XYZ file of C-alpha atoms in Angstrom:
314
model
C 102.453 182.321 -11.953
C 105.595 183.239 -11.631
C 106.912 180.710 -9.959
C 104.751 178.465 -11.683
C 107.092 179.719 -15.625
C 110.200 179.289 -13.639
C 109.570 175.451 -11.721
C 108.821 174.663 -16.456
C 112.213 176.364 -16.984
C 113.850 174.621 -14.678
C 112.509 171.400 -15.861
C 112.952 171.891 -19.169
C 116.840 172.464 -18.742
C 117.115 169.278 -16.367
C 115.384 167.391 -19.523
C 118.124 168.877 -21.976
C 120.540 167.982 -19.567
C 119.510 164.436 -18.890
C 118.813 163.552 -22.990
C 122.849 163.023 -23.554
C 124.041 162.022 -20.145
C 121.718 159.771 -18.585
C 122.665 155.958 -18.072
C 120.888 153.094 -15.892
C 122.900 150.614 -14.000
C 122.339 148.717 -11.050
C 124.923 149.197 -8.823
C 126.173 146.236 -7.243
C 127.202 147.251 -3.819
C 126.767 144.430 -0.607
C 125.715 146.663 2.054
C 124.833 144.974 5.738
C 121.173 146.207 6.627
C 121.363 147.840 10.072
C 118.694 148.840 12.657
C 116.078 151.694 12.434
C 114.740 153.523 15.602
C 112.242 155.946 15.171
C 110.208 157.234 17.985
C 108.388 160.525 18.402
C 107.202 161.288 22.248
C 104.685 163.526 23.097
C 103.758 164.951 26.375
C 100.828 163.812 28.113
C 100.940 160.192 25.627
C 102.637 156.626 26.187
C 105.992 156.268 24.972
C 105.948 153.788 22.097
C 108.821 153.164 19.514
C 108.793 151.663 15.879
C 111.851 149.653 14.838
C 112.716 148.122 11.661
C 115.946 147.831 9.397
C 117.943 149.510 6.491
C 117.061 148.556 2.935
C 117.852 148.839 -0.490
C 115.168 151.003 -2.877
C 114.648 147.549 -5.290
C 113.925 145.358 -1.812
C 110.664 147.176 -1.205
C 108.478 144.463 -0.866
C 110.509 142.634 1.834
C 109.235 142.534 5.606
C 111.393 145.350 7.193
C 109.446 145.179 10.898
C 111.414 143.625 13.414
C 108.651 142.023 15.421
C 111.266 139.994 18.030
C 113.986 142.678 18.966
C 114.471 143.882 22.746
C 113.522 147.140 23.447
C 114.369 149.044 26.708
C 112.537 152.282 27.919
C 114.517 155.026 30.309
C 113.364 157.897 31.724
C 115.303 160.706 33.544
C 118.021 157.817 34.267
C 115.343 155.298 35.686
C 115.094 151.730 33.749
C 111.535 151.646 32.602
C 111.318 147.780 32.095
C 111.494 146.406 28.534
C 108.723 147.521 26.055
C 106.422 144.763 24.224
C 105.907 144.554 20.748
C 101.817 145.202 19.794
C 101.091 143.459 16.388
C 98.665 145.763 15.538
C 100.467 148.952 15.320
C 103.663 147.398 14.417
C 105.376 149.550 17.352
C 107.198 148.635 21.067
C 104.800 150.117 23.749
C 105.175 151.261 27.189
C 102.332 152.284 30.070
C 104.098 155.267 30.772
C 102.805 158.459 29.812
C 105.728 161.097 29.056
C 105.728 164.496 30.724
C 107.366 167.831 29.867
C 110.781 167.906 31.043
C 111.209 163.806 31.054
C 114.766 162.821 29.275
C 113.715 159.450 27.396
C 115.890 157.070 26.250
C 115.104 153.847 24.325
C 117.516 151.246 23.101
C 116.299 148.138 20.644
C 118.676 145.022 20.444
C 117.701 143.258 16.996
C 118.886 139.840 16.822
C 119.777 140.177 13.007
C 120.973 144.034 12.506
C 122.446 145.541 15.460
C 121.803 147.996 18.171
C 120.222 150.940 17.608
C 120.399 153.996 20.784
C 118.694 157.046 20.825
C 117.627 160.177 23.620
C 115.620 162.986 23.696
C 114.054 165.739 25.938
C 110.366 166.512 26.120
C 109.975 169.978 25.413
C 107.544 172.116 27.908
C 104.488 173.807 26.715
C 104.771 177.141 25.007
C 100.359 178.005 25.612
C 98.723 180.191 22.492
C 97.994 183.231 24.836
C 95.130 184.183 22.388
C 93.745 184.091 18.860
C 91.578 186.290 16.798
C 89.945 185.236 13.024
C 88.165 186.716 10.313
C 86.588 185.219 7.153
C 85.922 186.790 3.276
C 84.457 184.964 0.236
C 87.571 184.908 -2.642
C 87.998 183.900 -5.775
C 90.822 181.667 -6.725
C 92.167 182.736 -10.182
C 94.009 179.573 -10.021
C 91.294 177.380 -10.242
C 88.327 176.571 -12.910
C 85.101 174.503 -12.888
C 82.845 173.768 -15.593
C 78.860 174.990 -14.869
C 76.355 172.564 -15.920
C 75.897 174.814 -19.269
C 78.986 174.391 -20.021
C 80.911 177.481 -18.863
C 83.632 177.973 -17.568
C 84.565 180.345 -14.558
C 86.769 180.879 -11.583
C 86.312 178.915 -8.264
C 85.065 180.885 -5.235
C 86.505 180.076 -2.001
C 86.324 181.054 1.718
C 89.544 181.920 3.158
C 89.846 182.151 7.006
C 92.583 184.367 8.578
C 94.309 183.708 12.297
C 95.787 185.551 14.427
C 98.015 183.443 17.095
C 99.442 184.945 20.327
C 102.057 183.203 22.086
C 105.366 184.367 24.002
C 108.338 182.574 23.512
C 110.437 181.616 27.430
C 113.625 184.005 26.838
C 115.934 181.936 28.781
C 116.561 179.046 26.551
C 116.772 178.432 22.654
C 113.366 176.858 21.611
C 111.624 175.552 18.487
C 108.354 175.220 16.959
C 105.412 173.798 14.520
C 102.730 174.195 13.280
C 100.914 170.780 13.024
C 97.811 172.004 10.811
C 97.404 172.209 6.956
C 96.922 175.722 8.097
C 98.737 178.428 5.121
C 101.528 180.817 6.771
C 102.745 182.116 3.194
C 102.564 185.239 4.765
C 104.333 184.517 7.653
C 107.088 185.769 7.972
C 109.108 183.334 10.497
C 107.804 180.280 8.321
C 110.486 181.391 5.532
C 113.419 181.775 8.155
C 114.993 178.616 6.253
C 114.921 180.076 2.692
C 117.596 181.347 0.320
C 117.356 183.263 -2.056
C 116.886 180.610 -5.122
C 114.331 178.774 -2.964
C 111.944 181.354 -2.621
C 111.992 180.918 -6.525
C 111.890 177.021 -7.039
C 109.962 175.857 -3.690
C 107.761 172.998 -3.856
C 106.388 172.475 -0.716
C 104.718 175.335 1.140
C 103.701 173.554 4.420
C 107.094 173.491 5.763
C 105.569 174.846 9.483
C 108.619 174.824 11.337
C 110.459 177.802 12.876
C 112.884 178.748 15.731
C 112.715 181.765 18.250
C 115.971 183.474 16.638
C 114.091 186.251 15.727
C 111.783 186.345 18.859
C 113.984 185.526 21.479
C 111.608 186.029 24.776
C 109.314 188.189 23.013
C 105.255 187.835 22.641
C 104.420 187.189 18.987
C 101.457 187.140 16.916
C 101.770 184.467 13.674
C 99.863 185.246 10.777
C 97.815 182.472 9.064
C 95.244 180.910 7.247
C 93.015 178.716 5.721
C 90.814 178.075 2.682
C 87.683 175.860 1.790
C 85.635 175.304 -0.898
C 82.020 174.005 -1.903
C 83.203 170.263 -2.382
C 85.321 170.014 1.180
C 82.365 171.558 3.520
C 83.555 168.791 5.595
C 86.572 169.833 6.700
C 84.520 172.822 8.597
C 86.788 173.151 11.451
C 90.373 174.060 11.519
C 92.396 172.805 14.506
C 95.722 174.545 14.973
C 98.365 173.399 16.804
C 101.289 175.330 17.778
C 104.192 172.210 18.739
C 107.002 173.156 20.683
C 109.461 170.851 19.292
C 113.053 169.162 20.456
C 116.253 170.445 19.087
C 116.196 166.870 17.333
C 112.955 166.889 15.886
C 114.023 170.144 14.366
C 116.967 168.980 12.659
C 115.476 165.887 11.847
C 112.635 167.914 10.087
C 115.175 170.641 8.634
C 117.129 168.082 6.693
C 113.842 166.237 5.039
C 113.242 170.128 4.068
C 116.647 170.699 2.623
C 116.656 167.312 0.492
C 113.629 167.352 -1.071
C 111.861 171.056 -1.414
C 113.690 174.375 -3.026
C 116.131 174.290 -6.191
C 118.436 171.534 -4.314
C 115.671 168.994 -3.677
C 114.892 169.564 -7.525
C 118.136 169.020 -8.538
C 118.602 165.884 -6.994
C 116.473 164.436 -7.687
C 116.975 164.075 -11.067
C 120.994 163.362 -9.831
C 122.560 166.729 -11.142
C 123.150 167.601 -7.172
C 124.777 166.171 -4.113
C 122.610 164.225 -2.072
C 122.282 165.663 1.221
C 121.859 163.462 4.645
C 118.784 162.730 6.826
C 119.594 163.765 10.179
C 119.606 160.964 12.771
C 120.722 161.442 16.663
C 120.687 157.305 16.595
C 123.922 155.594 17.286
C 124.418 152.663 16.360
C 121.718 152.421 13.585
C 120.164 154.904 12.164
C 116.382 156.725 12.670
C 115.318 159.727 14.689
C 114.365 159.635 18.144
C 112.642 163.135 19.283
C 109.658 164.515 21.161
C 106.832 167.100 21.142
C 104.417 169.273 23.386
C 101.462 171.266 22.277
C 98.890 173.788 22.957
C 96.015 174.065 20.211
C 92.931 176.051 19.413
C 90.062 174.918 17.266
C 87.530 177.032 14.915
C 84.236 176.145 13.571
C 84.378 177.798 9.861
C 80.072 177.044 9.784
C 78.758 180.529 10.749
C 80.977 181.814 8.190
C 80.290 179.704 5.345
C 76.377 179.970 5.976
C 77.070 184.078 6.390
C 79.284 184.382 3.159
C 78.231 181.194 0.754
C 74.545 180.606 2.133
C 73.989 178.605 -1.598
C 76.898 176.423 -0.453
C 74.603 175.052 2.686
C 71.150 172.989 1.106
């Protein structure tokens, strides 16, 4: 709730703020489009690459693939051959199948908008030792549904708490996700990346990224969790993935963070704040070329649901 008064106080100043100030204009700037490289490799997976050009926000609508460019695979210093474009998944694909430790680099020629370059490092597996759960029925003061007589009352809910054991390798700096839409509000190396003023005006929640600075070579246990209700019974398992993540990946996903959640992202958004850069390790062009290795765990939330909500199972 709090947070809730001060995201409408916020708002309401930006509003004040924009009522004798704002102007629109179409700036007329001639900017070359350039090439976009974007590739995420995981371990275990072919290596397959998506590139496509710069454009300008009112060009939208305008084919931005680029179907005919030359695109070269390396790995560990070993020319892979040229990848071939598949039409179906608008993306460059290879037959090789990355593996933890494998230095990949990819470079896409367009014919129209330049080179684009990029490298990255597949990160090894950090395994999930162990993991423990436990499951209560809740009620989510938040929420409201009408009864068929017309009444109105709180939503129940069944919230599902994990435990996750893994020990970070103490002989190198590492980072990490967590690819679910698994909660860790409560965990404390999820909020690593927050100041002070975000902790007030955060919008997004999920951000599931975190480094081992605080758990340099040490076994840790993350605290999370989940929540259903009546009409999503069939999202009834939770499958949570704990990414180990290249140092690019993480910066890449740091500065999305940084420009659009917590006071900044509000604030410029409505152009009262400096915009702040995407991260890209592409040169020339632009993009983000970065890889990914994972251990995961799965739950079946059905014993509890027909334990704690037996009404909610017909």
């Amino acid at each position: 709730m709090k947070r809730n008064f001060f995201n409408m106080c916020l708002f309401v100043v930006i509003i004040l703020l924009q009522i004798s100030c704002s102007v629109d204009f179409e700036p007329n700037i001639n900017v070359q489009p350039i090439a976009v490289l974007n590739v995420l490799v995981e371990n275990d997976s072919t290596v397959s690459a998506s590139v496509t050009r710069t454009w300008r926000f009112a060009d939208n609508k305008q084919i931005i693939v680029q179907d005919d460019a030359d695109v070269y695979l390396s790995v560990n210093g070993e020319d892979m051959g040229q990848m071939q474009f598949n039409a179906e998944f608008g993306k460059y694909c290879s037959s090789y199948i990355a593996k933890q430790g494998d230095i990949i680099s990819i470079k896409a020629d367009t014919h129209n908008y330049g080179s684009a370059v990029g490298k990255t490092v597949v990160p090894k597996i950090v395994p999930i030792e162990s993991f423990t759960c436990s499951a209560a029925r809740v009620t989510d003061y938040d929420g409201f549904e009408i009864s068929p007589d017309g009444s109105i009352k709180n939503v129940e809910a069944l919230d599902v708490y994990y435990k996750i054991t893994f020990t970070d390798p103490g002989d190198e700096d590492n980072y990490y996700m967590i690819g679910s839409s698994i909660n860790g509000e409560n965990e404390p190396l999820l909020k690593e990346h927050d100041e002070a003023l975000d902790e007030i005006f955060l919008l997004n929640e999920e951000f599931n990224v975190f480094t081992d600075k605080s758990i340099n070579g040490r076994t840790y246990t993350l605290t999370l969790s989940s929540r259903i209700y009546h009409w999503n019974l069939r999202y009834m398992v939770d499958t949570i993935k704990l990414y180990s993540i290249s140092y690019d990946y993480y910066l890449y996903m740091l500065s999305i963070y940084r420009k659009y959640c917590g006071i900044n992202g509000q604030l410029e958004s409505v152009g009262i704040a400096n915009p702040k850069d995407i991260y890209t390790n592409v040169s020339p062009g632009v993009g983000i070329v970065a890889a990914s290795s994972f251990d995961m765990v799965q739950y079946d939330k059905t014993d509890d649901v027909k334990r704690l909500f037996p009404e909610w199972i017909q």
